[in-house]
Every structure is written in C-alpha cells, then in structure tokens.
XYZ file of C-alpha atoms in Angstrom:
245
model
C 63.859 114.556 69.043
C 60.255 115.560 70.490
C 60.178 118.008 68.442
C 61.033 116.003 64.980
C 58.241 113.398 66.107
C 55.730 115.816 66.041
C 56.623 117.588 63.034
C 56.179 113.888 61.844
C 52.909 113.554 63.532
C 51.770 116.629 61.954
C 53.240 115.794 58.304
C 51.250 112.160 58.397
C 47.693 114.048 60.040
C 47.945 116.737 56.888
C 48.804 113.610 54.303
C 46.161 111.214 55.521
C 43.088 114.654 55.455
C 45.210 116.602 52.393
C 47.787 114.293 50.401
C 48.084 116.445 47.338
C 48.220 119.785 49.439
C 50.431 118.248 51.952
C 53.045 117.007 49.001
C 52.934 120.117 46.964
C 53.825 122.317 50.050
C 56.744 119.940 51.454
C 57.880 119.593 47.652
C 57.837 123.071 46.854
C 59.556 124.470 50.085
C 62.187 121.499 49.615
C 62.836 122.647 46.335
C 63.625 126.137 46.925
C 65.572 125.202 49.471
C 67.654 123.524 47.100
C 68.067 126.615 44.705
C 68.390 128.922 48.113
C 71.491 126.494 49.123
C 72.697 126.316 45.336
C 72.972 130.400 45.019
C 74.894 130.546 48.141
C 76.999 127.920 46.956
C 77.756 129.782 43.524
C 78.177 133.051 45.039
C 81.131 131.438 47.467
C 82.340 129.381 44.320
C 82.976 132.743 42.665
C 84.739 134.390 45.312
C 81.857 137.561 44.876
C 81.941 140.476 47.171
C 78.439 140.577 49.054
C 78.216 144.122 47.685
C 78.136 143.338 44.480
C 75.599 143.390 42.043
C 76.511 139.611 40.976
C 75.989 138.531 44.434
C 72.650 139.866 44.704
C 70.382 136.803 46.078
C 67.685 135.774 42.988
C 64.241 135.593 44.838
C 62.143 135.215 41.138
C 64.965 132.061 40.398
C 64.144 130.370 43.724
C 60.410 131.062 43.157
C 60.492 129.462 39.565
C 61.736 126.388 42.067
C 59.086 126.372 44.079
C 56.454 126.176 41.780
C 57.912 123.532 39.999
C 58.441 121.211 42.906
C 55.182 122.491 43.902
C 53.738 121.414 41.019
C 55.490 118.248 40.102
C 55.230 116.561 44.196
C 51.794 115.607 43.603
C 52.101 113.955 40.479
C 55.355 112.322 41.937
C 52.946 111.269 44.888
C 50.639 109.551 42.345
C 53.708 107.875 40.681
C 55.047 106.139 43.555
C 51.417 104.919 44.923
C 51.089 103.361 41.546
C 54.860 101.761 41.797
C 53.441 100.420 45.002
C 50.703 98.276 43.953
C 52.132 97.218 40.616
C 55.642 96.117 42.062
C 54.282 94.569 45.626
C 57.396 94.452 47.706
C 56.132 91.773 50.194
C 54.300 89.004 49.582
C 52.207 86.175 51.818
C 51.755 83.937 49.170
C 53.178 80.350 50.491
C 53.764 81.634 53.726
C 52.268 79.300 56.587
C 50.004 81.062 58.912
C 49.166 79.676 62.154
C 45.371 79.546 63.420
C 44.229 81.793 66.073
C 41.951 80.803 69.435
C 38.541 82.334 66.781
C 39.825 79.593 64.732
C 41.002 82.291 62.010
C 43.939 82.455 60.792
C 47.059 85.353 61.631
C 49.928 86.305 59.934
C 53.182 84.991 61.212
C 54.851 87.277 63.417
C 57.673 87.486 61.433
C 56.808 89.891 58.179
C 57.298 88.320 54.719
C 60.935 88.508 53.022
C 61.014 91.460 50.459
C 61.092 90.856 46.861
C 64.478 92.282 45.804
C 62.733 91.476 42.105
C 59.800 93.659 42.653
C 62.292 96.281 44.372
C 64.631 96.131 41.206
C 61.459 96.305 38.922
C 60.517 99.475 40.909
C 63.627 101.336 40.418
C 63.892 100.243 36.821
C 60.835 102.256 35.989
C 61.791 104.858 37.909
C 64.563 105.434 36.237
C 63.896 104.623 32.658
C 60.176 105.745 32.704
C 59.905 108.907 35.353
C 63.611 110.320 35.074
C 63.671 111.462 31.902
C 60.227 113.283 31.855
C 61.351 114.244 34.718
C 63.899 116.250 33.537
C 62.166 117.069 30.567
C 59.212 118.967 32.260
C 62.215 120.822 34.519
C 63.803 122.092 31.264
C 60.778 122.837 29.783
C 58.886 124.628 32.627
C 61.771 126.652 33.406
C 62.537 128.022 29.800
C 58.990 129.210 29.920
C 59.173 130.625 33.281
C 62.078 132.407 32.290
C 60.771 133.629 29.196
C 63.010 131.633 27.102
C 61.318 131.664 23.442
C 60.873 128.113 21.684
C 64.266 128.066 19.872
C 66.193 128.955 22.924
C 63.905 126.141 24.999
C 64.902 123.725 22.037
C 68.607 124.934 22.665
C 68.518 124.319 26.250
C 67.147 120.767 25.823
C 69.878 120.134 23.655
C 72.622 121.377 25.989
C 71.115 120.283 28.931
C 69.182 116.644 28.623
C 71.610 114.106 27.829
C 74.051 115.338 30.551
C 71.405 115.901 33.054
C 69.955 112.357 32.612
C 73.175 110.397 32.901
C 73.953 112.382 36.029
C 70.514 111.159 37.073
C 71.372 107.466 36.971
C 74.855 108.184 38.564
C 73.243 109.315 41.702
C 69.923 108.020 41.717
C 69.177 104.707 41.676
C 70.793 103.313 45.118
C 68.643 106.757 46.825
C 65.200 105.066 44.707
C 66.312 101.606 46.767
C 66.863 102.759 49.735
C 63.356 104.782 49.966
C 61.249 102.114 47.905
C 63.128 99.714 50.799
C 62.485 101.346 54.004
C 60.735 104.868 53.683
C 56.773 104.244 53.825
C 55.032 105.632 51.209
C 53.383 108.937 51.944
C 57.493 109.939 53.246
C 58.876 108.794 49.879
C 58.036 112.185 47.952
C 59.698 113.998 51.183
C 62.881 111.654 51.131
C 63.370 112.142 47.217
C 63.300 115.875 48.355
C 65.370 115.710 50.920
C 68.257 113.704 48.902
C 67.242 115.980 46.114
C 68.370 119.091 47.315
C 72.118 118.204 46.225
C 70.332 117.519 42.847
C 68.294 120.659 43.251
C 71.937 122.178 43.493
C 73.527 120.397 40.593
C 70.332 121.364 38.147
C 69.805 124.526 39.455
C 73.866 125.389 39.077
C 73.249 123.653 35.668
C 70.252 125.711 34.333
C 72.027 128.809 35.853
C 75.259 128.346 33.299
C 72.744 127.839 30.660
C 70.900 130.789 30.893
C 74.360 132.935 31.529
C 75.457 131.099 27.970
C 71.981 132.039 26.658
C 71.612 135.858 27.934
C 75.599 135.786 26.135
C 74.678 134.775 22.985
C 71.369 137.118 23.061
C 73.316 140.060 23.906
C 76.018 139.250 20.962
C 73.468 138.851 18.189
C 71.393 141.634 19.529
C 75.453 143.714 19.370
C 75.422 142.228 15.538
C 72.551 143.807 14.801
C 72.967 146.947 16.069
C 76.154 147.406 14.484
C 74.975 146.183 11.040
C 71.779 148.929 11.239
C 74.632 151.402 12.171
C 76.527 150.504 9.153
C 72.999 150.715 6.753
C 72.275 153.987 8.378
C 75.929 155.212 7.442
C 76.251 154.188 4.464
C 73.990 156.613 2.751
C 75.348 159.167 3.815
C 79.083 158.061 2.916
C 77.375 157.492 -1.039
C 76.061 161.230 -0.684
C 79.299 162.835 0.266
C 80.974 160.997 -3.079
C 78.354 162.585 -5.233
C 79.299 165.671 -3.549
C 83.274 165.411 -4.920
C-alpha cells in the first residue's frame, strides 16, 4: 500500500512539472504491456512449443505498441481536459452558500450533485467523436509501421474498422462513466490504459490475424507469379523443340 501511494505521489509530481511527458511514458509502457500480455496469450491459445520458431516473442510488434500509445496519450490527455470544461460535471449554480465569520461566502460542505446529463454528454462524444479516430489512427499507424503499402492499409481498414468499432461500444462506454465519474483527471489517461490492456489484447490479437491473412495472400500472389514467369520462360523453349521435329 505505501508503496502504491508513492508511486501515486510520484505519477501526480511528474504530471503537474511534465503532463505530456508524464502521459506519453505511462501510455506507452501500458500499451506494450498490453501486446506483451496479448503474445503470451496467443502463444498458449495455440498450444506452441516454446522452442519453436512460432513462439518466438515479437519485440519490433510490442515496440510498434509503444510508440503508438506513446504517441496517442498526450493527445488523449488534451481530449479529456477539453471534455472537462465543456461537459462540467458539478455545478454551484442555485446552490445556497452560507456566509463565513469575513462575511464571505463558503461552499456548502456537502459537494454539488453530479450532472448525470453532462456525464452522459461526455461519454457520448467519446464514443461517437474520439472512438472511431481512434481506431482509425491505430489501423493506420500500424500498416505503416509494418510496412503495409496503401492498398494493403486500405484492405486492413476494410477488414478491420467496422468490427473493431462495434467492439468498442460493447466494452467501452460503462469504463468512460466510471472514470469521467470518479477518476480525477490527470489519472483518466492511466485508467483508460489500465482497462485498455484487455483491449490492447483484443486489437493487438486482431491486427495480428490480419497481418497473418495479409503476409498469406502476399506470399500466394507472389507463388502466382513466379509460376506464371516459369511458364513464359518455358514456353520458348517447348516452341523451339517443335520446330526441331
């Protein structure tokens, strides 16, 4: 317990001097973590020996993680700050406040009731605004980091979006309550991370049978055309020999 309260005292000292810093790091480990947890999860799905060379542990796949949660937490950071101020969750407006010995005037002791409108307006826009570019800038970014060229990127989206997104609002919106409800803002980034390593799992297990559908169709086009150039190359040949007879 001590020692979770001062990793927390340390996380909310690097936010409040480094915000941007601080949220790329946490994102970007969290995320990896997700793709570390997600390879160890495929390898036991497939039953593969530890020997093998299919069971070899991806260290490029897990980086291609980190930079994008890297890359993506600040922005996400930015996102939720601006969620803050334009849904206001609490509210003193009509709220009686009692004068204090100054002759000021306090706020009640009791905080103000939450807006379960501005809370639902919150997750809305999460979810309909930030979700799907969301997804769209992890499809993208990792098609490039991959190598993928553009018609293979286009093919992924294609596969990949709808079923991705309606996941998405299968699991999402009750976690977006819960941490616009009770998590205080410069956590919230952390939290979605922290929930989001099961999703880390299902996209990363998701983008994995993509590519392996991908490098499968590459490998039988690139077969096609090797065995049509064999044919051109032999056919020649077969022509000279009947000029011979």
């Amino acid at each position: 317990m001590a020692a979770a309260l001062t990793l927390a005292r340390a996380y909310q000292h690097s936010f409040d001097t480094h915000p941007n810093i601080t949220l790329s790091v946490a994102g970007g480990c969290l995320n990896a973590l997700g793709d570390f947890v997600a390879q160890v999860a495929e390898g036991t799905i497939r039953g593969d020996d530890k020997s093998s060379a299919n069971n070899k542990y991806d260290f490029t796949r897990t980086f291609r993680f980190f930079v994008f949660g890297a890359t993506l937490s600040p922005f996400l950071g930015r996102w939720n700050g601006f969620l803050e101020s334009r849904f206001p969750l609490h509210s003193f407006k009509g709220v009686t406040r009692r004068p204090n010995a100054a002759g000021g005037l306090v706020r009640p002791e009791a905080p103000p009731k939450v807006s379960f409108p501005a809370l639902a307006k919150r997750v809305a826009a999460d979810q309909l605004f930030m979700a799907p570019i969301g997804i769209v800038l992890f499809i993208g970014s990792m098609g490039m980091m991959e190598g993928r060229s553009r018609s293979q990127i286009k093919q992924k989206y294609r596969d990949l979006f709808g079923d991705a997104l309606l996941a998405n609002w299968k699991v999402w919106p009750l976690a977006q309550m819960v941490n616009f409800r009770y998590v205080p803002l410069p956590y919230r980034v952390p939290f979605n991370q922290c929930c989001g390593v099961l999703w880390t799992l299902y996209l990363s297990m998701l983008n994995s049978r993509e590519d392996a559908m991908l490098d499968n169709q590459v490998a039988h086009d690139e077969k096609l055309l090797h065995d049509r150039d064999r044919r051109e190359a032999m056919h020649p040949v077969h022509q000279g020999s009947q000029h011979a007879l």
